[in-house]
Amino acid sequence: LTGIPREQRAFQYLLAHAIPGDPRHVLQTFDQWCYHCEHLSCVGPAKGRIVERLLLERAPFRVLELGTYCGYGTVLLAQGLPPGARLYTIEGDPQHAAVAEKVIRLAGFDEQTVELIVGPSEEVIPQLREKHGLTKADFIFMDHWKRCYLRDLRLLESHQLLAEGATILADNVLFPGAPHFLQYAKTCGRYHCRVHRASLEY
């Protein structure tokens, strides 16, 4: 009715209520909006704890996020990075990317820590090494279109962008589901697979 996309409405709420430069408070304010105002398909606090735990265990130096959306997952990842680490995040929708850019900077992360790349993942991934300087990723968080999970994993493999022992965390593989990705990961012999049970966001 307002003509303002709900992602932009969420950002306006963040501007009014979140503490700038405080990533944890930015996430909490996002959660308040999603619980009480409008649902956004962000990672959310329950699954966010899984992400935080894995980041703490792995301490990755080069992180790649596929599917920035509003920047919630990006802030979640960025706040868990060890000093000197860098996060590359890819978003295909320019309008979502415009909101995410503002959210990421509001949370206090500069371009040295978080690089937001706008474009389809199948076009960006082959350019990551030469254009963006990402030689190998230690940690990959997939939270974009589920039908793209397998294609993009194969692209990461074929362009040798996965560091030895890399962790790949893929959201919502059971529902809405990414069955081909899951089947490949379990049967190709390259990965040790574990399913983390969680509820849907909010």
PDB file of N, CA and C in Angstrom, residues 7-41:
ATOM      1  N   GLU A   7      11.515  -4.882   2.499  1.00  0.00           N
ATOM      2  CA  GLU A   7      12.927  -4.848   2.894  1.00  0.00           C
ATOM      3  C   GLU A   7      13.357  -3.433   3.263  1.00  0.00           C
ATOM      4  N   GLN A   8      12.855  -2.454   2.495  1.00  0.00           N
ATOM      5  CA  GLN A   8      13.167  -1.053   2.779  1.00  0.00           C
ATOM      6  C   GLN A   8      12.472  -0.596   4.063  1.00  0.00           C
ATOM      7  N   ARG A   9      11.255  -1.095   4.300  1.00  0.00           N
ATOM      8  CA  ARG A   9      10.545  -0.774   5.539  1.00  0.00           C
ATOM      9  C   ARG A   9      11.323  -1.313   6.742  1.00  0.00           C
ATOM     10  N   ALA A  10      11.870  -2.519   6.592  1.00  0.00           N
ATOM     11  CA  ALA A  10      12.669  -3.104   7.672  1.00  0.00           C
ATOM     12  C   ALA A  10      13.903  -2.243   7.947  1.00  0.00           C
ATOM     13  N   PHE A  11      14.529  -1.750   6.885  1.00  0.00           N
ATOM     14  CA  PHE A  11      15.715  -0.907   7.076  1.00  0.00           C
ATOM     15  C   PHE A  11      15.354   0.400   7.776  1.00  0.00           C
ATOM     16  N   GLN A  12      14.214   0.968   7.436  1.00  0.00           N
ATOM     17  CA  GLN A  12      13.793   2.197   8.106  1.00  0.00           C
ATOM     18  C   GLN A  12      13.587   1.954   9.604  1.00  0.00           C
ATOM     19  N   TYR A  13      13.081   0.782   9.946  1.00  0.00           N
ATOM     20  CA  TYR A  13      12.925   0.396  11.353  1.00  0.00           C
ATOM     21  C   TYR A  13      14.292   0.272  12.023  1.00  0.00           C
ATOM     22  N   LEU A  14      15.241  -0.324  11.303  1.00  0.00           N
ATOM     23  CA  LEU A  14      16.606  -0.433  11.832  1.00  0.00           C
ATOM     24  C   LEU A  14      17.202   0.947  12.103  1.00  0.00           C
ATOM     25  N   LEU A  15      17.028   1.849  11.151  1.00  0.00           N
ATOM     26  CA  LEU A  15      17.568   3.210  11.309  1.00  0.00           C
ATOM     27  C   LEU A  15      17.006   3.881  12.559  1.00  0.00           C
ATOM     28  N   ALA A  16      15.732   3.609  12.829  1.00  0.00           N
ATOM     29  CA  ALA A  16      15.075   4.267  13.963  1.00  0.00           C
ATOM     30  C   ALA A  16      15.425   3.624  15.303  1.00  0.00           C
ATOM     31  N   HIS A  17      15.758   2.316  15.294  1.00  0.00           N
ATOM     32  CA  HIS A  17      15.868   1.597  16.564  1.00  0.00           C
ATOM     33  C   HIS A  17      17.225   0.941  16.844  1.00  0.00           C
ATOM     34  N   ALA A  18      18.006   0.644  15.814  1.00  0.00           N
ATOM     35  CA  ALA A  18      19.264  -0.081  16.035  1.00  0.00           C
ATOM     36  C   ALA A  18      20.396   0.877  16.406  1.00  0.00           C
ATOM     37  N   ILE A  19      21.338   0.383  17.194  1.00  0.00           N
ATOM     38  CA  ILE A  19      22.512   1.167  17.572  1.00  0.00           C
ATOM     39  C   ILE A  19      23.556   1.038  16.461  1.00  0.00           C
ATOM     40  N   PRO A  20      23.891   2.132  15.779  1.00  0.00           N
ATOM     41  CA  PRO A  20      24.891   2.060  14.695  1.00  0.00           C
ATOM     42  C   PRO A  20      26.235   1.539  15.213  1.00  0.00           C
ATOM     43  N   GLY A  21      26.849   0.679  14.423  1.00  0.00           N
ATOM     44  CA  GLY A  21      28.150   0.147  14.797  1.00  0.00           C
ATOM     45  C   GLY A  21      28.094  -1.011  15.771  1.00  0.00           C
ATOM     46  N   ASP A  22      26.888  -1.444  16.128  1.00  0.00           N
ATOM     47  CA  ASP A  22      26.714  -2.566  17.057  1.00  0.00           C
ATOM     48  C   ASP A  22      26.018  -3.711  16.310  1.00  0.00           C
ATOM     49  N   PRO A  23      26.803  -4.624  15.695  1.00  0.00           N
ATOM     50  CA  PRO A  23      26.194  -5.653  14.840  1.00  0.00           C
ATOM     51  C   PRO A  23      25.195  -6.541  15.580  1.00  0.00           C
ATOM     52  N   ARG A  24      25.471  -6.855  16.847  1.00  0.00           N
ATOM     53  CA  ARG A  24      24.551  -7.720  17.591  1.00  0.00           C
ATOM     54  C   ARG A  24      23.210  -7.020  17.810  1.00  0.00           C
ATOM     55  N   HIS A  25      23.258  -5.734  18.091  1.00  0.00           N
ATOM     56  CA  HIS A  25      22.012  -4.987  18.287  1.00  0.00           C
ATOM     57  C   HIS A  25      21.260  -4.816  16.968  1.00  0.00           C
ATOM     58  N   VAL A  26      21.995  -4.656  15.878  1.00  0.00           N
ATOM     59  CA  VAL A  26      21.360  -4.593  14.553  1.00  0.00           C
ATOM     60  C   VAL A  26      20.587  -5.881  14.274  1.00  0.00           C
ATOM     61  N   LEU A  27      21.192  -7.033  14.580  1.00  0.00           N
ATOM     62  CA  LEU A  27      20.519  -8.321  14.370  1.00  0.00           C
ATOM     63  C   LEU A  27      19.303  -8.466  15.287  1.00  0.00           C
ATOM     64  N   GLN A  28      19.441  -8.069  16.534  1.00  0.00           N
ATOM     65  CA  GLN A  28      18.317  -8.150  17.476  1.00  0.00           C
ATOM     66  C   GLN A  28      17.154  -7.274  17.018  1.00  0.00           C
ATOM     67  N   THR A  29      17.465  -6.096  16.475  1.00  0.00           N
ATOM     68  CA  THR A  29      16.420  -5.194  15.985  1.00  0.00           C
ATOM     69  C   THR A  29      15.742  -5.786  14.756  1.00  0.00           C
ATOM     70  N   PHE A  30      16.531  -6.405  13.876  1.00  0.00           N
ATOM     71  CA  PHE A  30      15.988  -7.143  12.724  1.00  0.00           C
ATOM     72  C   PHE A  30      15.017  -8.211  13.209  1.00  0.00           C
ATOM     73  N   ASP A  31      15.433  -8.961  14.231  1.00  0.00           N
ATOM     74  CA  ASP A  31      14.586 -10.036  14.764  1.00  0.00           C
ATOM     75  C   ASP A  31      13.266  -9.481  15.301  1.00  0.00           C
ATOM     76  N   GLN A  32      13.345  -8.357  16.002  1.00  0.00           N
ATOM     77  CA  GLN A  32      12.124  -7.742  16.534  1.00  0.00           C
ATOM     78  C   GLN A  32      11.155  -7.406  15.399  1.00  0.00           C
ATOM     79  N   TRP A  33      11.685  -6.844  14.327  1.00  0.00           N
ATOM     80  CA  TRP A  33      10.852  -6.498  13.177  1.00  0.00           C
ATOM     81  C   TRP A  33      10.200  -7.752  12.583  1.00  0.00           C
ATOM     82  N   CYS A  34      10.992  -8.798  12.423  1.00  0.00           N
ATOM     83  CA  CYS A  34      10.489 -10.018  11.774  1.00  0.00           C
ATOM     84  C   CYS A  34       9.485 -10.778  12.653  1.00  0.00           C
ATOM     85  N   TYR A  35       9.680 -10.716  13.964  1.00  0.00           N
ATOM     86  CA  TYR A  35       8.735 -11.368  14.876  1.00  0.00           C
ATOM     87  C   TYR A  35       7.417 -10.603  14.981  1.00  0.00           C
ATOM     88  N   HIS A  36       7.488  -9.273  15.018  1.00  0.00           N
ATOM     89  CA  HIS A  36       6.323  -8.477  15.400  1.00  0.00           C
ATOM     90  C   HIS A  36       5.705  -7.663  14.266  1.00  0.00           C
ATOM     91  N   CYS A  37       6.439  -7.456  13.169  1.00  0.00           N
ATOM     92  CA  CYS A  37       5.931  -6.585  12.102  1.00  0.00           C
ATOM     93  C   CYS A  37       5.694  -7.359  10.806  1.00  0.00           C
ATOM     94  N   GLU A  38       6.771  -7.724  10.125  1.00  0.00           N
ATOM     95  CA  GLU A  38       6.659  -8.435   8.846  1.00  0.00           C
ATOM     96  C   GLU A  38       7.718  -9.526   8.770  1.00  0.00           C
ATOM     97  N   HIS A  39       7.335 -10.657   8.215  1.00  0.00           N
ATOM     98  CA  HIS A  39       8.294 -11.757   8.073  1.00  0.00           C
ATOM     99  C   HIS A  39       9.250 -11.485   6.913  1.00  0.00           C
ATOM    100  N   LEU A  40      10.535 -11.643   7.179  1.00  0.00           N
ATOM    101  CA  LEU A  40      11.554 -11.618   6.134  1.00  0.00           C
ATOM    102  C   LEU A  40      12.304 -12.935   6.223  1.00  0.00           C
ATOM    103  N   SER A  41      12.712 -13.464   5.087  1.00  0.00           N
ATOM    104  CA  SER A  41      13.379 -14.777   5.099  1.00  0.00           C
ATOM    105  C   SER A  41      14.865 -14.618   5.416  1.00  0.00           C
TER     106      SER A  41
END
